[in-house]
Amino acid sequence: MKKFNIGKKLKEQRQPLQPPEIGREPVDRKTVIRRKWFFRIVYTVVILLILWLLLKDLFITQTKGLVKIREITVTAPENGYFRPLCKAGDKVEPERPLGQIKNPEIEGELESLKETLSLLIQWRERIKEENEKRQRLERINSYMKIASTTSVDITGLENQLNEAKKLRQEVKQQVIHQEEKIQQLKKLVGNGVVSLSDIQAEEQRLISLRRQLLDIEDRVLTLESRLKAIRAEKRLLSKYPEIQPMIAQIESIDEKISRIKSRIKVLSSSIKDSTISLPYSVVIQSVLPENRYVTKGETVITALRPDEYYIEAYVEKNKLDEVIIGRKVTIVLPDGNEIEGVIEEKGSSYILKPHILVGPLERRDLVLPVKIKPEKGVENVLHNNMPVDIIF
């Protein structure tokens, strides 16, 4: 049954009737009431939201933090020139070479040792061949009973050869002179000054000189042949030292070869060790330029380990009661998604809140860093220094 309100009815009766405005439709009473209630609801929601923003800290403990991915530095294992094999932004698999340290001194020494080793091996083989030749030559000399060149007076043979050549020249002059003399005597035979017997005597003497010249020619040829053979044999023997010294020389070369091989092995291992690699996957952050000279222990590469990440929350002093090791928290990402995490470690000293988390009208307070381990499987959505909210 509808309730009748007498006061309200009387009030409506006392109000004078107003003529409706021309060109304006009369307002529906129900529409006016709905409109009033709508604005009342909006005002109430706004007031409640403002109260929630002002008083939420009394009901929910919330703070800010940053995503931290473990940063590693790679240092040079030795002095030398750095040669990068990766660039910033690369995702590098385990054991992949990241760079090399090139040492010109070591590489130069290594190349020099390799050349020396090659020459020594060639020289050793040559000595062995010449040693075999020397042995064959001695066997031939022994078989043919050739006198040793050391017992032959080469200077005396050369003097004999020179005397024989000198004598040959004199006999040649005598032969020429005798031939001219016989020609002159033959011209005088018709005049009766010279007889035929005189000419025959001179011809016999010419024949004797020619025989003497032939003997001298034979002696000269013999001496020249012998000297030539002796000199050739001496040159041949001078190329090959004695057998025992050659064996000692081979042993000395073998010892040098062994030392050089050991040194080459050491240098090669050091060059191999200068190749830089890591046993785990990383994301390269920065790399030194190529051919930059670095010293041992100097940083050449910085990288991040995607498999080692955590949230570093910065908790104010009045919220430290909520920080309990092992407590689960909610991490709110910038896109609004939420992930779970567990408090692992509390910091030992207070620090200033990072600039990236301080608003334009906020004060940079002292905070305690707290390490929070997020749940697994979210490494693809986390980035280094990403700001997040933590709800305890």
Coordinates of C-alpha atoms in Angstrom, one line a residue:
M1 CA 0.0 0.0 0.0
K2 CA 1.4 3.4 -1.0
K3 CA 2.2 5.7 1.9
F4 CA 0.5 9.0 1.8
N5 CA 2.5 12.1 2.8
I6 CA 0.2 14.9 3.9
G7 CA 3.0 17.5 4.3
K8 CA 4.4 16.9 0.9
K9 CA 1.0 17.0 -0.6
L10 CA 0.1 20.3 1.0
K11 CA 3.4 21.9 -0.1
E12 CA 2.7 20.9 -3.6
Q13 CA -0.7 22.5 -3.4
R14 CA 0.6 25.8 -2.0
Q15 CA 3.1 26.3 -4.9
P16 CA 1.6 28.4 -7.7
L17 CA 1.2 26.9 -11.0
Q18 CA 3.8 28.1 -13.5
P19 CA 3.1 28.2 -17.2
P20 CA 5.3 25.9 -19.2
E21 CA 8.2 27.7 -21.1
I22 CA 7.6 28.1 -24.7
G23 CA 10.0 25.9 -26.8
R24 CA 11.1 23.8 -23.8
E25 CA 9.8 20.4 -23.0
P26 CA 8.8 19.7 -19.4
V27 CA 11.4 17.8 -17.4
D28 CA 10.5 14.4 -16.3
R29 CA 10.7 14.0 -12.5
K30 CA 12.1 10.5 -12.7
T31 CA 15.0 11.7 -14.9
V32 CA 15.9 14.3 -12.4
I33 CA 16.0 11.8 -9.6
R34 CA 18.1 9.4 -11.5
R35 CA 20.6 12.1 -12.4
K36 CA 20.9 13.1 -8.7
W37 CA 21.6 9.5 -7.7
F38 CA 24.2 9.1 -10.5
F39 CA 26.2 12.1 -9.3
R40 CA 25.9 10.9 -5.7
I41 CA 27.4 7.6 -6.6
V42 CA 30.3 9.2 -8.6
Y43 CA 31.1 11.5 -5.7
T44 CA 31.1 8.6 -3.3
V45 CA 33.5 6.5 -5.5
V46 CA 35.9 9.4 -6.0
I47 CA 36.0 10.1 -2.2
L48 CA 36.5 6.4 -1.5
L49 CA 39.4 6.2 -4.0
I50 CA 41.0 9.3 -2.5
L51 CA 40.7 7.8 0.9
W52 CA 42.1 4.5 -0.4
L53 CA 45.2 6.2 -1.9
L54 CA 45.7 8.1 1.4
L55 CA 45.2 5.2 3.7
K56 CA 46.3 2.2 1.7
D57 CA 49.7 2.0 3.5
L58 CA 47.7 1.2 6.6
F59 CA 46.3 -2.0 5.0
I60 CA 48.9 -3.0 2.3
T61 CA 52.7 -2.9 2.6
Q62 CA 54.1 -2.0 -0.8
T63 CA 57.5 -0.8 -2.0
K64 CA 59.5 -0.4 -5.2
G65 CA 62.4 -2.4 -6.6
L66 CA 64.6 -3.1 -9.6
V67 CA 65.2 -6.2 -11.6
K68 CA 68.9 -7.2 -11.3
I69 CA 70.6 -9.6 -13.6
R70 CA 74.0 -10.8 -12.6
E71 CA 76.7 -8.8 -14.4
I72 CA 80.0 -10.5 -15.0
T73 CA 83.3 -9.0 -16.3
V74 CA 85.8 -10.9 -18.5
T75 CA 89.4 -10.0 -18.1
A76 CA 92.4 -10.5 -20.3
P77 CA 94.5 -13.6 -19.4
E78 CA 97.7 -12.0 -20.5
N79 CA 99.2 -8.9 -22.1
G80 CA 98.6 -8.3 -25.7
Y81 CA 96.2 -6.9 -28.4
F82 CA 92.5 -7.8 -28.0
R83 CA 90.6 -9.2 -30.9
P84 CA 86.9 -9.5 -30.2
L85 CA 84.8 -12.4 -31.6
C86 CA 81.4 -11.0 -30.5
K87 CA 79.6 -7.7 -30.3
A88 CA 77.2 -6.0 -27.8
G89 CA 73.8 -7.6 -27.7
D90 CA 74.9 -11.1 -28.8
K91 CA 73.5 -14.0 -26.9
V92 CA 76.5 -16.3 -26.6
E93 CA 76.3 -20.1 -25.9
P94 CA 78.6 -21.8 -23.5
E95 CA 82.2 -22.4 -24.6
R96 CA 81.8 -20.2 -27.6
P97 CA 85.0 -18.0 -28.1
L98 CA 84.4 -14.4 -27.1
G99 CA 87.7 -13.0 -28.1
Q100 CA 91.5 -13.6 -28.3
I101 CA 94.6 -11.9 -26.9
K102 CA 97.2 -11.7 -29.6
N103 CA 100.8 -11.2 -28.4
P104 CA 103.1 -10.1 -31.2
E105 CA 106.2 -11.0 -29.2
I106 CA 105.0 -14.6 -28.6
E107 CA 103.7 -15.0 -32.1
G108 CA 106.9 -13.7 -33.5
E109 CA 109.0 -16.0 -31.4
L110 CA 106.8 -18.9 -32.3
E111 CA 107.2 -18.2 -36.0
S112 CA 110.9 -17.8 -35.6
L113 CA 111.2 -21.1 -33.8
K114 CA 109.2 -22.9 -36.4
E115 CA 111.4 -21.6 -39.2
T116 CA 114.5 -22.5 -37.2
L117 CA 113.1 -26.0 -36.6
S118 CA 112.4 -26.4 -40.3
L119 CA 116.0 -25.4 -41.1
L120 CA 117.5 -27.7 -38.5
I121 CA 115.5 -30.6 -39.8
Q122 CA 116.6 -29.9 -43.3
W123 CA 120.2 -29.5 -42.2
R124 CA 120.0 -32.8 -40.3
E125 CA 118.7 -34.7 -43.3
R126 CA 121.4 -33.1 -45.5
I127 CA 124.1 -34.1 -43.0
K128 CA 122.9 -37.6 -43.0
E129 CA 122.9 -37.8 -46.8
E130 CA 126.4 -36.3 -46.9
N131 CA 127.5 -38.7 -44.2
E132 CA 126.3 -41.6 -46.4
K133 CA 128.1 -40.0 -49.4
R134 CA 131.3 -39.7 -47.3
Q135 CA 131.1 -43.4 -46.3
R136 CA 130.6 -44.4 -50.0
L137 CA 133.5 -42.2 -51.1
E138 CA 135.8 -43.8 -48.5
R139 CA 134.8 -47.2 -49.5
I140 CA 135.6 -46.3 -53.2
N141 CA 138.9 -44.7 -52.2
S142 CA 139.8 -47.8 -50.2
Y143 CA 138.9 -50.1 -53.0
M144 CA 140.8 -48.1 -55.7
K145 CA 143.8 -47.5 -53.2
I146 CA 143.8 -43.9 -53.9
A147 CA 146.4 -42.1 -51.8
S148 CA 145.1 -39.7 -49.3
T149 CA 145.2 -36.1 -50.5
T150 CA 146.9 -35.0 -47.3
S151 CA 150.1 -36.9 -48.3
V152 CA 150.3 -35.2 -51.7
D153 CA 152.4 -32.0 -52.1
I154 CA 150.2 -30.0 -54.4
T155 CA 152.7 -27.1 -54.3
G156 CA 155.5 -29.3 -55.6
L157 CA 153.3 -30.6 -58.4
E158 CA 152.4 -27.1 -59.3
N159 CA 156.1 -26.1 -59.4
Q160 CA 156.9 -29.1 -61.6
L161 CA 154.0 -28.2 -63.9
N162 CA 155.2 -24.6 -64.2
E163 CA 158.8 -25.8 -64.9
A164 CA 157.5 -28.2 -67.5
K165 CA 155.5 -25.5 -69.2
K166 CA 158.5 -23.2 -69.2
L167 CA 160.6 -25.9 -70.7
R168 CA 158.0 -26.6 -73.3
Q169 CA 158.0 -23.0 -74.3
E170 CA 161.8 -23.0 -74.7
V171 CA 161.7 -26.2 -76.8
K172 CA 159.0 -24.7 -79.0
Q173 CA 161.2 -21.7 -79.6
Q174 CA 164.1 -24.0 -80.4
V175 CA 162.0 -26.0 -82.9
I176 CA 160.8 -22.8 -84.6
H177 CA 164.4 -21.5 -84.8
Q178 CA 165.7 -24.9 -86.1
E179 CA 163.0 -25.0 -88.8
E180 CA 164.0 -21.5 -90.0
K181 CA 167.6 -22.4 -90.0
I182 CA 167.0 -25.5 -92.2
Q183 CA 165.0 -23.4 -94.7
Q184 CA 167.9 -20.9 -94.9
L185 CA 170.4 -23.8 -95.4
K186 CA 168.3 -25.3 -98.2
K187 CA 168.5 -22.0 -100.0
L188 CA 172.3 -22.1 -99.8
V189 CA 172.7 -25.7 -101.2
G190 CA 172.9 -24.5 -104.8
N191 CA 175.7 -22.1 -104.1
G192 CA 177.9 -24.8 -102.8
V193 CA 178.3 -23.2 -99.4
V194 CA 176.3 -25.8 -97.6
S195 CA 176.3 -29.5 -98.3
L196 CA 173.4 -32.0 -98.0
S197 CA 175.0 -33.7 -95.0
D198 CA 174.9 -30.4 -93.1
I199 CA 171.1 -30.1 -93.9
Q200 CA 170.5 -33.7 -92.8
A201 CA 172.4 -33.1 -89.5
E202 CA 170.2 -30.1 -88.8
E203 CA 167.1 -32.1 -89.7
Q204 CA 168.1 -34.8 -87.2
R205 CA 168.5 -32.2 -84.6
L206 CA 165.0 -30.8 -85.4
I207 CA 163.6 -34.3 -85.1
S208 CA 165.3 -34.7 -81.7
L209 CA 163.8 -31.3 -80.5
R210 CA 160.3 -32.3 -81.7
R211 CA 160.6 -35.6 -79.7
Q212 CA 161.7 -33.7 -76.7
L213 CA 158.7 -31.3 -77.1
L214 CA 156.3 -34.3 -77.3
D215 CA 157.8 -35.7 -74.1
I216 CA 157.4 -32.4 -72.4
E217 CA 153.8 -32.1 -73.7
D218 CA 153.0 -35.5 -72.2
R219 CA 154.5 -34.5 -68.9
V220 CA 152.6 -31.3 -68.8
L221 CA 149.3 -33.1 -69.6
T222 CA 150.1 -35.7 -66.9
L223 CA 150.8 -33.1 -64.3
E224 CA 147.7 -31.1 -65.2
S225 CA 145.5 -34.2 -65.1
R226 CA 146.9 -35.2 -61.7
L227 CA 146.5 -31.8 -60.2
K228 CA 143.0 -31.5 -61.6
A229 CA 142.1 -34.9 -60.1
I230 CA 143.7 -34.1 -56.8
R231 CA 142.0 -30.7 -56.6
A232 CA 138.6 -32.2 -57.5
E233 CA 139.1 -34.9 -54.9
K234 CA 140.1 -32.3 -52.3
R235 CA 137.1 -30.2 -53.1
L236 CA 134.8 -33.2 -52.8
L237 CA 136.4 -34.3 -49.6
S238 CA 136.3 -30.8 -48.1
K239 CA 132.5 -30.9 -48.4
Y240 CA 132.3 -33.9 -46.0
P241 CA 133.8 -33.7 -42.6
E242 CA 134.9 -36.7 -40.7
I243 CA 132.3 -39.3 -39.8
Q244 CA 132.6 -39.0 -36.0
P245 CA 132.3 -35.2 -36.0
M246 CA 129.3 -35.5 -38.2
I247 CA 127.6 -38.0 -35.8
A248 CA 128.2 -35.6 -33.0
Q249 CA 126.8 -32.8 -35.0
I250 CA 123.7 -34.8 -35.8
E251 CA 123.2 -35.5 -32.0
S252 CA 123.7 -31.8 -31.3
I253 CA 121.1 -30.9 -33.9
D254 CA 118.7 -33.5 -32.5
E255 CA 119.1 -31.9 -29.0
K256 CA 118.4 -28.4 -30.4
I257 CA 115.3 -29.8 -32.2
S258 CA 114.0 -31.3 -29.0
R259 CA 114.4 -28.0 -27.1
I260 CA 112.7 -26.0 -29.8
K261 CA 109.8 -28.4 -30.0
S262 CA 109.3 -28.1 -26.2
R263 CA 109.4 -24.3 -26.5
I264 CA 106.9 -24.4 -29.4
K265 CA 104.6 -26.5 -27.4
V266 CA 104.7 -24.1 -24.4
L267 CA 104.1 -21.1 -26.7
S268 CA 101.3 -22.8 -28.6
S269 CA 99.5 -23.7 -25.3
S270 CA 99.8 -20.1 -24.2
I271 CA 98.3 -18.8 -27.4
K272 CA 95.5 -21.4 -27.1
D273 CA 94.9 -20.3 -23.5
S274 CA 94.5 -16.6 -24.6
T275 CA 91.2 -17.5 -26.3
I276 CA 88.4 -16.2 -24.0
S277 CA 85.3 -18.2 -23.5
L278 CA 82.7 -18.9 -20.7
P279 CA 81.1 -22.1 -19.5
Y280 CA 77.6 -20.6 -19.4
S281 CA 75.3 -18.6 -21.6
V282 CA 75.6 -14.8 -21.4
V283 CA 74.3 -11.7 -23.1
I284 CA 77.1 -9.4 -24.2
Q285 CA 76.8 -5.8 -22.8
S286 CA 80.0 -4.2 -24.0
V287 CA 83.2 -5.2 -25.8
L288 CA 86.5 -3.4 -26.2
P289 CA 87.4 -2.3 -29.7
E290 CA 89.7 -4.4 -31.9
N291 CA 93.5 -4.2 -31.7
R292 CA 93.3 -2.4 -28.3
Y293 CA 96.3 -3.2 -26.2
V294 CA 95.3 -4.6 -22.8
T295 CA 97.2 -5.8 -19.8
K296 CA 96.7 -9.0 -17.8
G297 CA 93.6 -8.7 -15.6
E298 CA 92.1 -5.7 -17.6
T299 CA 88.3 -5.9 -18.3
V300 CA 87.7 -6.6 -22.0
I301 CA 84.0 -7.8 -22.0
T302 CA 81.0 -7.2 -19.7
A303 CA 78.0 -9.5 -20.0
L304 CA 74.8 -10.5 -18.2
R305 CA 73.8 -14.0 -17.1
P306 CA 70.1 -14.4 -17.9
D307 CA 69.9 -17.5 -15.7
E308 CA 70.9 -15.5 -12.6
Y309 CA 68.4 -12.8 -11.9
Y310 CA 66.6 -11.4 -8.8
I311 CA 64.6 -8.4 -7.6
E312 CA 66.2 -5.9 -5.4
A313 CA 63.5 -4.2 -3.3
Y314 CA 64.2 -1.0 -1.5
V315 CA 62.3 -1.1 1.8
E316 CA 61.8 2.0 4.0
K317 CA 62.5 1.8 7.7
N318 CA 58.8 1.8 8.7
K319 CA 58.1 -1.3 6.6
L320 CA 61.0 -3.5 7.8
D321 CA 58.6 -5.5 10.0
E322 CA 57.1 -7.0 6.9
V323 CA 60.5 -8.3 5.6
I324 CA 60.7 -11.9 6.7
I325 CA 63.2 -14.4 5.1
G326 CA 61.2 -17.0 3.1
R327 CA 58.0 -15.0 2.9
K328 CA 56.2 -14.9 -0.4
V329 CA 55.5 -11.6 -2.1
T330 CA 53.8 -10.4 -5.2
I331 CA 55.8 -8.6 -7.9
V332 CA 53.9 -6.2 -10.1
L333 CA 55.5 -5.7 -13.5
P334 CA 55.3 -2.4 -15.5
D335 CA 52.6 -3.9 -17.8
G336 CA 50.4 -4.8 -14.8
N337 CA 51.2 -8.5 -14.8
E338 CA 52.0 -10.1 -11.4
I339 CA 54.5 -12.8 -10.6
E340 CA 55.3 -14.5 -7.3
G341 CA 58.6 -14.3 -5.5
V342 CA 60.3 -15.2 -2.2
I343 CA 62.4 -13.0 0.1
E344 CA 65.9 -14.5 0.2
E345 CA 68.2 -12.0 1.8
K346 CA 68.2 -8.7 3.7
G347 CA 70.9 -6.1 3.1
S348 CA 73.4 -5.3 5.8
S349 CA 73.4 -1.5 5.5
Y350 CA 71.1 1.3 4.3
I351 CA 71.5 3.0 0.9
L352 CA 69.9 5.9 -0.9
K353 CA 67.0 4.9 -3.1
P354 CA 68.0 4.8 -6.8
H355 CA 67.2 7.9 -8.8
I356 CA 65.1 5.9 -11.2
L357 CA 62.6 5.1 -8.5
V358 CA 62.3 8.6 -7.0
G359 CA 59.5 10.8 -8.4
P360 CA 59.8 14.6 -9.1
L361 CA 58.0 15.5 -5.8
E362 CA 59.4 12.6 -3.7
R363 CA 62.3 12.7 -1.3
R364 CA 65.3 10.3 -1.8
D365 CA 65.3 8.5 1.5
L366 CA 67.5 5.9 3.0
V367 CA 66.3 2.3 2.3
L368 CA 67.4 -1.2 3.0
P369 CA 68.0 -3.4 -0.1
V370 CA 66.2 -6.7 0.1
K371 CA 66.9 -9.6 -2.3
I372 CA 63.8 -11.4 -3.7
K373 CA 64.0 -14.4 -5.9
P374 CA 61.2 -14.5 -8.6
E375 CA 59.5 -17.7 -9.7
K376 CA 61.1 -19.6 -12.5
G377 CA 60.2 -19.3 -16.1
V378 CA 59.9 -15.5 -16.2
E379 CA 63.4 -14.6 -17.4
N380 CA 62.0 -13.7 -20.8
V381 CA 59.9 -10.9 -19.4
L382 CA 62.5 -9.4 -17.0
H383 CA 65.1 -6.9 -18.1
N384 CA 68.0 -5.5 -16.2
N385 CA 67.0 -2.4 -14.1
M386 CA 63.3 -2.8 -14.9
P387 CA 61.3 -1.0 -12.2
V388 CA 58.7 -3.2 -10.4
D389 CA 56.4 -2.9 -7.4
I390 CA 56.5 -5.4 -4.5
I391 CA 53.5 -6.1 -2.4
F392 CA 54.2 -7.9 0.9

